Amino acid sequence: MTDACEPGCITCGDIAVVLTVVSVHGVDAHCLDGDGRRERVATELVGAVQPGDRVLVHAGVAIELMEAE
């Protein structure tokens, strides 16, 4: 996986989207949605995340760390 993310914002709609963390880069995480699209997400509001974590994201910012199923 490269450092680049998909052009445009997949989390800027009217609702928050659940994404899966693929890699962590400082306070940002590269995440995937259910369709395999990537987005760089700010994680300061939820604290430390790790690959495999699922986060609820709105406008490129993780707003909640989802509990494991």
CHARMM-style PDB file with segment names, atoms N, HN, CA, C and O in Angstrom:
ATOM      1  N   MET     1       0.849  -1.174   0.000  1.00  0.00      PROA
ATOM      2  CA  MET     1       0.000   0.000   0.000  1.00  0.00      PROA
ATOM      3  C   MET     1       0.891   1.232   0.000  1.00  0.00      PROA
ATOM      4  O   MET     1       1.858   1.308   0.757  1.00  0.00      PROA
ATOM      5  N   THR     2       0.568   2.172  -0.832  1.00  0.00      PROA
ATOM      6  HN  THR     2      -0.217   2.110  -1.448  1.00  0.00      PROA
ATOM      7  CA  THR     2       1.343   3.401  -0.884  1.00  0.00      PROA
ATOM      8  C   THR     2       0.824   4.385   0.144  1.00  0.00      PROA
ATOM      9  O   THR     2      -0.211   4.152   0.768  1.00  0.00      PROA
ATOM     10  N   ASP     3       1.543   5.489   0.323  1.00  0.00      PROA
ATOM     11  HN  ASP     3       2.384   5.678  -0.183  1.00  0.00      PROA
ATOM     12  CA  ASP     3       1.137   6.522   1.260  1.00  0.00      PROA
ATOM     13  C   ASP     3      -0.027   7.344   0.736  1.00  0.00      PROA
ATOM     14  O   ASP     3      -0.700   8.021   1.513  1.00  0.00      PROA
ATOM     15  N   ALA     4      -0.276   7.299  -0.566  1.00  0.00      PROA
ATOM     16  HN  ALA     4       0.271   6.749  -1.198  1.00  0.00      PROA
ATOM     17  CA  ALA     4      -1.332   8.121  -1.162  1.00  0.00      PROA
ATOM     18  C   ALA     4      -2.704   7.547  -0.839  1.00  0.00      PROA
ATOM     19  O   ALA     4      -2.869   6.333  -0.715  1.00  0.00      PROA
ATOM     20  N   CYS     5      -3.676   8.426  -0.705  1.00  0.00      PROA
ATOM     21  HN  CYS     5      -3.541   9.412  -0.805  1.00  0.00      PROA
ATOM     22  CA  CYS     5      -5.051   8.016  -0.494  1.00  0.00      PROA
ATOM     23  C   CYS     5      -5.875   8.427  -1.702  1.00  0.00      PROA
ATOM     24  O   CYS     5      -5.436   9.225  -2.530  1.00  0.00      PROA
ATOM     25  N   GLU     6      -7.067   7.874  -1.788  1.00  0.00      PROA
ATOM     26  HN  GLU     6      -7.424   7.226  -1.115  1.00  0.00      PROA
ATOM     27  CA  GLU     6      -7.943   8.165  -2.918  1.00  0.00      PROA
ATOM     28  C   GLU     6      -8.216   9.663  -3.005  1.00  0.00      PROA
ATOM     29  O   GLU     6      -8.308  10.332  -1.976  1.00  0.00      PROA
ATOM     30  N   PRO     7      -8.345  10.197  -4.210  1.00  0.00      PROA
ATOM     31  CA  PRO     7      -8.722  11.605  -4.336  1.00  0.00      PROA
ATOM     32  C   PRO     7     -10.149  11.810  -3.860  1.00  0.00      PROA
ATOM     33  O   PRO     7     -10.994  10.929  -4.020  1.00  0.00      PROA
ATOM     34  N   GLY     8     -10.416  12.952  -3.283  1.00  0.00      PROA
ATOM     35  HN  GLY     8      -9.729  13.667  -3.153  1.00  0.00      PROA
ATOM     36  CA  GLY     8     -11.749  13.232  -2.766  1.00  0.00      PROA
ATOM     37  C   GLY     8     -11.907  12.684  -1.364  1.00  0.00      PROA
ATOM     38  O   GLY     8     -11.042  11.974  -0.850  1.00  0.00      PROA
ATOM     39  N   CYS     9     -13.009  13.022  -0.767  1.00  0.00      PROA
ATOM     40  HN  CYS     9     -13.712  13.598  -1.185  1.00  0.00      PROA
ATOM     41  CA  CYS     9     -13.274  12.631   0.621  1.00  0.00      PROA
ATOM     42  C   CYS     9     -14.430  11.641   0.643  1.00  0.00      PROA
ATOM     43  O   CYS     9     -15.546  11.988   0.257  1.00  0.00      PROA
ATOM     44  N   ILE    10     -14.178  10.410   1.089  1.00  0.00      PROA
ATOM     45  HN  ILE    10     -13.272  10.128   1.403  1.00  0.00      PROA
ATOM     46  CA  ILE    10     -15.245   9.411   1.154  1.00  0.00      PROA
ATOM     47  C   ILE    10     -16.043   9.532   2.448  1.00  0.00      PROA
ATOM     48  O   ILE    10     -17.044   8.837   2.624  1.00  0.00      PROA
ATOM     49  N   THR    11     -15.610  10.411   3.357  1.00  0.00      PROA
ATOM     50  HN  THR    11     -14.797  10.976   3.214  1.00  0.00      PROA
ATOM     51  CA  THR    11     -16.288  10.538   4.652  1.00  0.00      PROA
ATOM     52  C   THR    11     -16.924  11.908   4.843  1.00  0.00      PROA
ATOM     53  O   THR    11     -17.251  12.278   5.971  1.00  0.00      PROA
ATOM     54  N   CYS    12     -17.105  12.663   3.771  1.00  0.00      PROA
ATOM     55  HN  CYS    12     -16.839  12.362   2.856  1.00  0.00      PROA
ATOM     56  CA  CYS    12     -17.613  14.036   3.899  1.00  0.00      PROA
ATOM     57  C   CYS    12     -19.103  14.164   3.601  1.00  0.00      PROA
ATOM     58  O   CYS    12     -19.585  15.270   3.359  1.00  0.00      PROA
ATOM     59  N   GLY    13     -19.833  13.065   3.613  1.00  0.00      PROA
ATOM     60  HN  GLY    13     -19.440  12.167   3.810  1.00  0.00      PROA
ATOM     61  CA  GLY    13     -21.269  13.129   3.389  1.00  0.00      PROA
ATOM     62  C   GLY    13     -21.999  13.559   4.650  1.00  0.00      PROA
ATOM     63  O   GLY    13     -21.388  14.056   5.595  1.00  0.00      PROA
ATOM     64  N   ASP    14     -23.297  13.364   4.655  1.00  0.00      PROA
ATOM     65  HN  ASP    14     -23.794  12.960   3.887  1.00  0.00      PROA
ATOM     66  CA  ASP    14     -24.123  13.764   5.786  1.00  0.00      PROA
ATOM     67  C   ASP    14     -24.062  12.788   6.960  1.00  0.00      PROA
ATOM     68  O   ASP    14     -24.541  13.103   8.049  1.00  0.00      PROA
ATOM     69  N   ILE    15     -23.481  11.615   6.749  1.00  0.00      PROA
ATOM     70  HN  ILE    15     -23.092  11.359   5.864  1.00  0.00      PROA
ATOM     71  CA  ILE    15     -23.413  10.615   7.820  1.00  0.00      PROA
ATOM     72  C   ILE    15     -21.968  10.194   8.036  1.00  0.00      PROA
ATOM     73  O   ILE    15     -21.128  10.339   7.149  1.00  0.00      PROA
ATOM     74  N   ALA    16     -21.689   9.672   9.225  1.00  0.00      PROA
ATOM     75  HN  ALA    16     -22.372   9.555   9.946  1.00  0.00      PROA
ATOM     76  CA  ALA    16     -20.364   9.129   9.514  1.00  0.00      PROA
ATOM     77  C   ALA    16     -20.258   7.737   8.890  1.00  0.00      PROA
ATOM     78  O   ALA    16     -21.265   7.065   8.672  1.00  0.00      PROA
ATOM     79  N   VAL    17     -19.033   7.320   8.609  1.00  0.00      PROA
ATOM     80  HN  VAL    17     -18.215   7.867   8.787  1.00  0.00      PROA
ATOM     81  CA  VAL    17     -18.760   6.059   7.928  1.00  0.00      PROA
ATOM     82  C   VAL    17     -17.792   5.236   8.777  1.00  0.00      PROA
ATOM     83  O   VAL    17     -16.846   5.782   9.344  1.00  0.00      PROA
ATOM     84  N   VAL    18     -18.026   3.929   8.867  1.00  0.00      PROA
ATOM     85  HN  VAL    18     -18.795   3.486   8.406  1.00  0.00      PROA
ATOM     86  CA  VAL    18     -17.104   3.049   9.578  1.00  0.00      PROA
ATOM     87  C   VAL    18     -15.997   2.638   8.614  1.00  0.00      PROA
ATOM     88  O   VAL    18     -16.270   2.125   7.529  1.00  0.00      PROA
ATOM     89  N   LEU    19     -14.744   2.865   9.015  1.00  0.00      PROA
ATOM     90  HN  LEU    19     -14.523   3.282   9.896  1.00  0.00      PROA
ATOM     91  CA  LEU    19     -13.571   2.479   8.236  1.00  0.00      PROA
ATOM     92  C   LEU    19     -12.680   1.586   9.080  1.00  0.00      PROA
ATOM     93  O   LEU    19     -12.747   1.609  10.309  1.00  0.00      PROA
ATOM     94  N   THR    20     -11.844   0.799   8.413  1.00  0.00      PROA
ATOM     95  HN  THR    20     -11.789   0.781   7.415  1.00  0.00      PROA
ATOM     96  CA  THR    20     -10.891  -0.078   9.085  1.00  0.00      PROA
ATOM     97  C   THR    20      -9.493   0.487   8.931  1.00  0.00      PROA
ATOM     98  O   THR    20      -9.071   0.826   7.826  1.00  0.00      PROA
ATOM     99  N   VAL    21      -8.772   0.587  10.043  1.00  0.00      PROA
ATOM    100  HN  VAL    21      -9.115   0.311  10.941  1.00  0.00      PROA
ATOM    101  CA  VAL    21      -7.401   1.099  10.031  1.00  0.00      PROA
ATOM    102  C   VAL    21      -6.486   0.074   9.370  1.00  0.00      PROA
ATOM    103  O   VAL    21      -6.485  -1.102   9.732  1.00  0.00      PROA
ATOM    104  N   VAL    22      -5.702   0.545   8.385  1.00  0.00      PROA
ATOM    105  HN  VAL    22      -5.704   1.501   8.091  1.00  0.00      PROA
ATOM    106  CA  VAL    22      -4.743  -0.311   7.696  1.00  0.00      PROA
ATOM    107  C   VAL    22      -3.333  -0.049   8.211  1.00  0.00      PROA
ATOM    108  O   VAL    22      -2.563  -0.984   8.428  1.00  0.00      PROA
ATOM    109  N   SER    23      -2.997   1.230   8.407  1.00  0.00      PROA
ATOM    110  HN  SER    23      -3.623   1.989   8.231  1.00  0.00      PROA
ATOM    111  CA  SER    23      -1.683   1.593   8.918  1.00  0.00      PROA
ATOM    112  C   SER    23      -1.785   2.912   9.651  1.00  0.00      PROA
ATOM    113  O   SER    23      -2.701   3.701   9.419  1.00  0.00      PROA
ATOM    114  N   VAL    24      -0.827   3.142  10.544  1.00  0.00      PROA
ATOM    115  HN  VAL    24      -0.082   2.501  10.732  1.00  0.00      PROA
ATOM    116  CA  VAL    24      -0.819   4.351  11.366  1.00  0.00      PROA
ATOM    117  C   VAL    24       0.443   5.142  11.065  1.00  0.00      PROA
ATOM    118  O   VAL    24       1.538   4.588  10.978  1.00  0.00      PROA
ATOM    119  N   HSD    25       0.267   6.460  10.905  1.00  0.00      PROA
ATOM    120  HN  HSD    25      -0.623   6.911  10.975  1.00  0.00      PROA
ATOM    121  CA  HSD    25       1.376   7.367  10.594  1.00  0.00      PROA
ATOM    122  C   HSD    25       1.264   8.563  11.524  1.00  0.00      PROA
ATOM    123  O   HSD    25       0.592   9.542  11.199  1.00  0.00      PROA
ATOM    124  N   GLY    26       1.919   8.493  12.681  1.00  0.00      PROA
ATOM    125  HN  GLY    26       2.465   7.698  12.945  1.00  0.00      PROA
ATOM    126  CA  GLY    26       1.796   9.564  13.668  1.00  0.00      PROA
ATOM    127  C   GLY    26       0.379   9.598  14.211  1.00  0.00      PROA
ATOM    128  O   GLY    26      -0.118   8.602  14.736  1.00  0.00      PROA
ATOM    129  N   VAL    27      -0.279  10.764  14.082  1.00  0.00      PROA
ATOM    130  HN  VAL    27       0.124  11.573  13.656  1.00  0.00      PROA
ATOM    131  CA  VAL    27      -1.659  10.893  14.570  1.00  0.00      PROA
ATOM    132  C   VAL    27      -2.678  10.661  13.463  1.00  0.00      PROA
ATOM    133  O   VAL    27      -3.874  10.864  13.672  1.00  0.00      PROA
ATOM    134  N   ASP    28      -2.224  10.243  12.298  1.00  0.00      PROA
ATOM    135  HN  ASP    28      -1.252  10.078  12.129  1.00  0.00      PROA
ATOM    136  CA  ASP    28      -3.116   9.920  11.183  1.00  0.00      PROA
ATOM    137  C   ASP    28      -3.101   8.418  10.934  1.00  0.00      PROA
ATOM    138  O   ASP    28      -2.128   7.729  11.241  1.00  0.00      PROA
ATOM    139  N   ALA    29      -4.192   7.930  10.375  1.00  0.00      PROA
ATOM    140  HN  ALA    29      -4.982   8.490  10.126  1.00  0.00      PROA
ATOM    141  CA  ALA    29      -4.274   6.521  10.005  1.00  0.00      PROA
ATOM    142  C   ALA    29      -4.762   6.428   8.568  1.00  0.00      PROA
ATOM    143  O   ALA    29      -5.611   7.209   8.140  1.00  0.00      PROA
ATOM    144  N   HSD    30      -4.222   5.471   7.830  1.00  0.00      PROA
ATOM    145  HN  HSD    30      -3.533   4.836   8.179  1.00  0.00      PROA
ATOM    146  CA  HSD    30      -4.761   5.153   6.503  1.00  0.00      PROA
ATOM    147  C   HSD    30      -5.799   4.078   6.734  1.00  0.00      PROA
ATOM    148  O   HSD    30      -5.531   3.065   7.381  1.00  0.00      PROA
ATOM    149  N   CYS    31      -7.001   4.308   6.195  1.00  0.00      PROA
ATOM    150  HN  CYS    31      -7.219   5.131   5.670  1.00  0.00      PROA
ATOM    151  CA  CYS    31      -8.137   3.428   6.445  1.00  0.00      PROA
ATOM    152  C   CYS    31      -8.787   3.003   5.144  1.00  0.00      PROA
ATOM    153  O   CYS    31      -8.623   3.650   4.110  1.00  0.00      PROA
ATOM    154  N   LEU    32      -9.533   1.898   5.208  1.00  0.00      PROA
ATOM    155  HN  LEU    32      -9.666   1.372   6.048  1.00  0.00      PROA
ATOM    156  CA  LEU    32     -10.290   1.383   4.065  1.00  0.00      PROA
ATOM    157  C   LEU    32     -11.762   1.328   4.418  1.00  0.00      PROA
ATOM    158  O   LEU    32     -12.136   1.051   5.558  1.00  0.00      PROA
ATOM    159  N   ASP    33     -12.606   1.601   3.404  1.00  0.00      PROA
ATOM    160  HN  ASP    33     -12.303   1.827   2.478  1.00  0.00      PROA
ATOM    161  CA  ASP    33     -14.040   1.391   3.591  1.00  0.00      PROA
ATOM    162  C   ASP    33     -14.401   0.012   3.051  1.00  0.00      PROA
ATOM    163  O   ASP    33     -13.519  -0.726   2.613  1.00  0.00      PROA
ATOM    164  N   GLY    34     -15.660  -0.339   3.076  1.00  0.00      PROA
ATOM    165  HN  GLY    34     -16.376   0.261   3.433  1.00  0.00      PROA
ATOM    166  CA  GLY    34     -16.122  -1.652   2.627  1.00  0.00      PROA
ATOM    167  C   GLY    34     -15.925  -1.903   1.145  1.00  0.00      PROA
ATOM    168  O   GLY    34     -15.952  -3.053   0.706  1.00  0.00      PROA
ATOM    169  N   ASP    35     -15.724  -0.835   0.356  1.00  0.00      PROA
ATOM    170  HN  ASP    35     -15.702   0.099   0.713  1.00  0.00      PROA
ATOM    171  CA  ASP    35     -15.494  -0.965  -1.083  1.00  0.00      PROA
ATOM    172  C   ASP    35     -14.016  -0.928  -1.445  1.00  0.00      PROA
ATOM    173  O   ASP    35     -13.668  -0.937  -2.626  1.00  0.00      PROA
ATOM    174  N   GLY    36     -13.143  -0.886  -0.438  1.00  0.00      PROA
ATOM    175  HN  GLY    36     -13.426  -0.879   0.521  1.00  0.00      PROA
ATOM    176  CA  GLY    36     -11.699  -0.871  -0.681  1.00  0.00      PROA
ATOM    177  C   GLY    36     -11.115   0.505  -0.973  1.00  0.00      PROA
ATOM    178  O   GLY    36      -9.945   0.612  -1.339  1.00  0.00      PROA
ATOM    179  N   ARG    37     -11.919   1.568  -0.816  1.00  0.00      PROA
ATOM    180  HN  ARG    37     -12.870   1.481  -0.519  1.00  0.00      PROA
ATOM    181  CA  ARG    37     -11.399   2.922  -1.022  1.00  0.00      PROA
ATOM    182  C   ARG    37     -10.629   3.350   0.217  1.00  0.00      PROA
ATOM    183  O   ARG    37     -10.999   3.019   1.344  1.00  0.00      PROA
ATOM    184  N   ARG    38      -9.545   4.097  -0.014  1.00  0.00      PROA
ATOM    185  HN  ARG    38      -9.244   4.366  -0.929  1.00  0.00      PROA
ATOM    186  CA  ARG    38      -8.665   4.516   1.075  1.00  0.00      PROA
ATOM    187  C   ARG    38      -8.878   5.980   1.421  1.00  0.00      PROA
ATOM    188  O   ARG    38      -9.236   6.799   0.573  1.00  0.00      PROA
ATOM    189  N   GLU    39      -8.646   6.287   2.702  1.00  0.00      PROA
ATOM    190  HN  GLU    39      -8.356   5.622   3.390  1.00  0.00      PROA
ATOM    191  CA  GLU    39      -8.677   7.675   3.143  1.00  0.00      PROA
ATOM    192  C   GLU    39      -7.747   7.847   4.330  1.00  0.00      PROA
ATOM    193  O   GLU    39      -7.652   6.980   5.199  1.00  0.00      PROA
ATOM    194  N   ARG    40      -7.064   8.980   4.351  1.00  0.00      PROA
ATOM    195  HN  ARG    40      -7.142   9.685   3.645  1.00  0.00      PROA
ATOM    196  CA  ARG    40      -6.240   9.343   5.504  1.00  0.00      PROA
ATOM    197  C   ARG    40      -7.163   9.995   6.520  1.00  0.00      PROA
ATOM    198  O   ARG    40      -7.943  10.885   6.181  1.00  0.00      PROA
ATOM    199  N   VAL    41      -7.070   9.546   7.778  1.00  0.00      PROA
ATOM    200  HN  VAL    41      -6.436   8.823   8.054  1.00  0.00      PROA
ATOM    201  CA  VAL    41      -8.000   9.970   8.820  1.00  0.00      PROA
ATOM    202  C   VAL    41      -7.212  10.499  10.018  1.00  0.00      PROA
ATOM    203  O   VAL    41      -6.245   9.876  10.456  1.00  0.00      PROA
ATOM    204  N   ALA    42      -7.631  11.651  10.544  1.00  0.00      PROA
ATOM    205  HN  ALA    42      -8.417  12.157  10.188  1.00  0.00      PROA
ATOM    206  CA  ALA    42      -7.050  12.200  11.769  1.00  0.00      PROA
ATOM    207  C   ALA    42      -7.609  11.418  12.958  1.00  0.00      PROA
ATOM    208  O   ALA    42      -8.814  11.177  13.030  1.00  0.00      PROA
ATOM    209  N   THR    43      -6.739  11.021  13.889  1.00  0.00      PROA
ATOM    210  HN  THR    43      -5.760  11.217  13.830  1.00  0.00      PROA
ATOM    211  CA  THR    43      -7.183  10.176  15.001  1.00  0.00      PROA
ATOM    212  C   THR    43      -7.031  10.828  16.375  1.00  0.00      PROA
ATOM    213  O   THR    43      -7.198  10.152  17.390  1.00  0.00      PROA
ATOM    214  N   GLU    44      -6.724  12.105  16.432  1.00  0.00      PROA
ATOM    215  HN  GLU    44      -6.588  12.654  15.608  1.00  0.00      PROA
ATOM    216  CA  GLU    44      -6.491  12.759  17.729  1.00  0.00      PROA
ATOM    217  C   GLU    44      -7.674  12.637  18.686  1.00  0.00      PROA
ATOM    218  O   GLU    44      -7.469  12.524  19.894  1.00  0.00      PROA
ATOM    219  N   LEU    45      -8.890  12.658  18.185  1.00  0.00      PROA
ATOM    220  HN  LEU    45      -9.057  12.750  17.203  1.00  0.00      PROA
ATOM    221  CA  LEU    45     -10.071  12.617  19.065  1.00  0.00      PROA
ATOM    222  C   LEU    45     -10.305  11.253  19.699  1.00  0.00      PROA
ATOM    223  O   LEU    45     -10.929  11.172  20.758  1.00  0.00      PROA
ATOM    224  N   VAL    46      -9.821  10.178  19.078  1.00  0.00      PROA
ATOM    225  HN  VAL    46      -9.314  10.244  18.218  1.00  0.00      PROA
ATOM    226  CA  VAL    46     -10.070   8.832  19.615  1.00  0.00      PROA
ATOM    227  C   VAL    46      -8.851   8.228  20.290  1.00  0.00      PROA
ATOM    228  O   VAL    46      -8.960   7.173  20.916  1.00  0.00      PROA
ATOM    229  N   GLY    47      -7.703   8.862  20.182  1.00  0.00      PROA
ATOM    230  HN  GLY    47      -7.614   9.719  19.673  1.00  0.00      PROA
ATOM    231  CA  GLY    47      -6.490   8.321  20.783  1.00  0.00      PROA
ATOM    232  C   GLY    47      -5.808   7.329  19.862  1.00  0.00      PROA
ATOM    233  O   GLY    47      -6.080   7.274  18.663  1.00  0.00      PROA
ATOM    234  N   ALA    48      -4.919   6.549  20.446  1.00  0.00      PROA
ATOM    235  HN  ALA    48      -4.698   6.594  21.420  1.00  0.00      PROA
ATOM    236  CA  ALA    48      -4.109   5.618  19.665  1.00  0.00      PROA
ATOM    237  C   ALA    48      -4.983   4.548  19.011  1.00  0.00      PROA
ATOM    238  O   ALA    48      -5.888   3.992  19.634  1.00  0.00      PROA
ATOM    239  N   VAL    49      -4.690   4.277  17.749  1.00  0.00      PROA
ATOM    240  HN  VAL    49      -3.955   4.728  17.242  1.00  0.00      PROA
ATOM    241  CA  VAL    49      -5.351   3.199  17.012  1.00  0.00      PROA
ATOM    242  C   VAL    49      -4.276   2.294  16.441  1.00  0.00      PROA
ATOM    243  O   VAL    49      -3.106   2.671  16.368  1.00  0.00      PROA
ATOM    244  N   GLN    50      -4.677   1.109  16.040  1.00  0.00      PROA
ATOM    245  HN  GLN    50      -5.628   0.803  16.100  1.00  0.00      PROA
ATOM    246  CA  GLN    50      -3.736   0.174  15.438  1.00  0.00      PROA
ATOM    247  C   GLN    50      -4.405  -0.522  14.260  1.00  0.00      PROA
ATOM    248  O   GLN    50      -5.632  -0.547  14.172  1.00  0.00      PROA
ATOM    249  N   PRO    51      -3.613  -1.083  13.358  1.00  0.00      PROA
ATOM    250  CA  PRO    51      -4.199  -1.782  12.214  1.00  0.00      PROA
ATOM    251  C   PRO    51      -5.226  -2.815  12.666  1.00  0.00      PROA
ATOM    252  O   PRO    51      -5.004  -3.560  13.620  1.00  0.00      PROA
ATOM    253  N   GLY    52      -6.340  -2.840  11.969  1.00  0.00      PROA
ATOM    254  HN  GLY    52      -6.521  -2.234  11.194  1.00  0.00      PROA
ATOM    255  CA  GLY    52      -7.435  -3.741  12.301  1.00  0.00      PROA
ATOM    256  C   GLY    52      -8.539  -3.076  13.101  1.00  0.00      PROA
ATOM    257  O   GLY    52      -9.668  -3.566  13.120  1.00  0.00      PROA
ATOM    258  N   ASP    53      -8.228  -1.955  13.768  1.00  0.00      PROA
ATOM    259  HN  ASP    53      -7.310  -1.557  13.752  1.00  0.00      PROA
ATOM    260  CA  ASP    53      -9.261  -1.228  14.501  1.00  0.00      PROA
ATOM    261  C   ASP    53     -10.272  -0.667  13.518  1.00  0.00      PROA
ATOM    262  O   ASP    53      -9.938  -0.354  12.376  1.00  0.00      PROA
ATOM    263  N   ARG    54     -11.513  -0.544  13.975  1.00  0.00      PROA
ATOM    264  HN  ARG    54     -11.784  -0.798  14.903  1.00  0.00      PROA
ATOM    265  CA  ARG    54     -12.558   0.099  13.171  1.00  0.00      PROA
ATOM    266  C   ARG    54     -12.913   1.416  13.836  1.00  0.00      PROA
ATOM    267  O   ARG    54     -13.100   1.485  15.051  1.00  0.00      PROA
ATOM    268  N   VAL    55     -13.003   2.457  13.025  1.00  0.00      PROA
ATOM    269  HN  VAL    55     -12.851   2.401  12.038  1.00  0.00      PROA
ATOM    270  CA  VAL    55     -13.295   3.786  13.543  1.00  0.00      PROA
ATOM    271  C   VAL    55     -14.480   4.388  12.797  1.00  0.00      PROA
ATOM    272  O   VAL    55     -14.663   4.151  11.603  1.00  0.00      PROA
ATOM    273  N   LEU    56     -15.275   5.162  13.511  1.00  0.00      PROA
ATOM    274  HN  LEU    56     -15.126   5.355  14.481  1.00  0.00      PROA
ATOM    275  CA  LEU    56     -16.366   5.913  12.914  1.00  0.00      PROA
ATOM    276  C   LEU    56     -15.788   7.259  12.507  1.00  0.00      PROA
ATOM    277  O   LEU    56     -15.222   7.972  13.335  1.00  0.00      PROA
ATOM    278  N   VAL    57     -15.931   7.613  11.217  1.00  0.00      PROA
ATOM    279  HN  VAL    57     -16.391   7.034  10.544  1.00  0.00      PROA
ATOM    280  CA  VAL    57     -15.243   8.774  10.663  1.00  0.00      PROA
ATOM    281  C   VAL    57     -16.242   9.720  10.004  1.00  0.00      PROA
ATOM    282  O   VAL    57     -17.155   9.297   9.294  1.00  0.00      PROA
ATOM    283  N   HSD    58     -16.044  11.007  10.257  1.00  0.00      PROA
ATOM    284  HN  HSD    58     -15.303  11.351  10.834  1.00  0.00      PROA
ATOM    285  CA  HSD    58     -16.815  12.039   9.562  1.00  0.00      PROA
ATOM    286  C   HSD    58     -15.863  13.149   9.155  1.00  0.00      PROA
ATOM    287  O   HSD    58     -15.084  13.639   9.972  1.00  0.00      PROA
ATOM    288  N   ALA    59     -15.927  13.543   7.892  1.00  0.00      PROA
ATOM    289  HN  ALA    59     -16.560  13.144   7.228  1.00  0.00      PROA
ATOM    290  CA  ALA    59     -15.107  14.639   7.349  1.00  0.00      PROA
ATOM    291  C   ALA    59     -13.617  14.426   7.605  1.00  0.00      PROA
ATOM    292  O   ALA    59     -12.889  15.372   7.907  1.00  0.00      PROA
ATOM    293  N   GLY    60     -13.169  13.173   7.480  1.00  0.00      PROA
ATOM    294  HN  GLY    60     -13.760  12.405   7.234  1.00  0.00      PROA
ATOM    295  CA  GLY    60     -11.753  12.877   7.618  1.00  0.00      PROA
ATOM    296  C   GLY    60     -11.236  12.810   9.041  1.00  0.00      PROA
ATOM    297  O   GLY    60     -10.025  12.753   9.255  1.00  0.00      PROA
ATOM    298  N   VAL    61     -12.143  12.816  10.032  1.00  0.00      PROA
ATOM    299  HN  VAL    61     -13.127  12.863   9.858  1.00  0.00      PROA
ATOM    300  CA  VAL    61     -11.749  12.775  11.433  1.00  0.00      PROA
ATOM    301  C   VAL    61     -12.428  11.592  12.110  1.00  0.00      PROA
ATOM    302  O   VAL    61     -13.647  11.442  12.027  1.00  0.00      PROA
ATOM    303  N   ALA    62     -11.640  10.749  12.782  1.00  0.00      PROA
ATOM    304  HN  ALA    62     -10.649  10.871  12.849  1.00  0.00      PROA
ATOM    305  CA  ALA    62     -12.207   9.644  13.551  1.00  0.00      PROA
ATOM    306  C   ALA    62     -12.897  10.238  14.778  1.00  0.00      PROA
ATOM    307  O   ALA    62     -12.283  10.969  15.555  1.00  0.00      PROA
ATOM    308  N   ILE    63     -14.177   9.914  14.940  1.00  0.00      PROA
ATOM    309  HN  ILE    63     -14.675   9.320  14.309  1.00  0.00      PROA
ATOM    310  CA  ILE    63     -14.933  10.472  16.071  1.00  0.00      PROA
ATOM    311  C   ILE    63     -15.280   9.416  17.122  1.00  0.00      PROA
ATOM    312  O   ILE    63     -15.741   9.748  18.215  1.00  0.00      PROA
ATOM    313  N   GLU    64     -15.057   8.150  16.787  1.00  0.00      PROA
ATOM    314  HN  GLU    64     -14.683   7.880  15.899  1.00  0.00      PROA
ATOM    315  CA  GLU    64     -15.297   7.082  17.751  1.00  0.00      PROA
ATOM    316  C   GLU    64     -14.531   5.838  17.352  1.00  0.00      PROA
ATOM    317  O   GLU    64     -14.478   5.479  16.175  1.00  0.00      PROA
ATOM    318  N   LEU    65     -13.937   5.181  18.337  1.00  0.00      PROA
ATOM    319  HN  LEU    65     -13.980   5.473  19.293  1.00  0.00      PROA
ATOM    320  CA  LEU    65     -13.287   3.891  18.140  1.00  0.00      PROA
ATOM    321  C   LEU    65     -14.349   2.840  18.407  1.00  0.00      PROA
ATOM    322  O   LEU    65     -14.892   2.774  19.510  1.00  0.00      PROA
ATOM    323  N   MET    66     -14.653   2.013  17.406  1.00  0.00      PROA
ATOM    324  HN  MET    66     -14.212   2.067  16.510  1.00  0.00      PROA
ATOM    325  CA  MET    66     -15.717   1.024  17.510  1.00  0.00      PROA
ATOM    326  C   MET    66     -15.238  -0.161  18.357  1.00  0.00      PROA
ATOM    327  O   MET    66     -14.067  -0.536  18.309  1.00  0.00      PROA
ATOM    328  N   GLU    67     -16.150  -0.737  19.123  1.00  0.00      PROA
ATOM    329  HN  GLU    67     -17.102  -0.432  19.161  1.00  0.00      PROA
ATOM    330  CA  GLU    67     -15.827  -1.924  19.905  1.00  0.00      PROA
ATOM    331  C   GLU    67     -15.691  -3.118  18.971  1.00  0.00      PROA
ATOM    332  O   GLU    67     -16.333  -3.184  17.923  1.00  0.00      PROA
ATOM    333  N   ALA    68     -14.839  -4.062  19.373  1.00  0.00      PROA
ATOM    334  HN  ALA    68     -14.318  -4.009  20.225  1.00  0.00      PROA
ATOM    335  CA  ALA    68     -14.667  -5.294  18.590  1.00  0.00      PROA
ATOM    336  C   ALA    68     -15.967  -6.068  18.601  1.00  0.00      PROA
ATOM    337  O   ALA    68     -16.692  -6.074  19.596  1.00  0.00      PROA
ATOM    338  N   GLU    69     -16.258  -6.723  17.484  1.00  0.00      PROA
ATOM    339  HN  GLU    69     -15.670  -6.717  16.675  1.00  0.00      PROA
ATOM    340  CA  GLU    69     -17.493  -7.521  17.392  1.00  0.00      PROA
ATOM    341  C   GLU    69     -17.335  -8.849  18.039  1.00  0.00      PROA
ATOM    342  OT1 GLU    69     -18.275  -9.645  18.053  1.00  0.00      PROA
TER     343      GLU     69
END
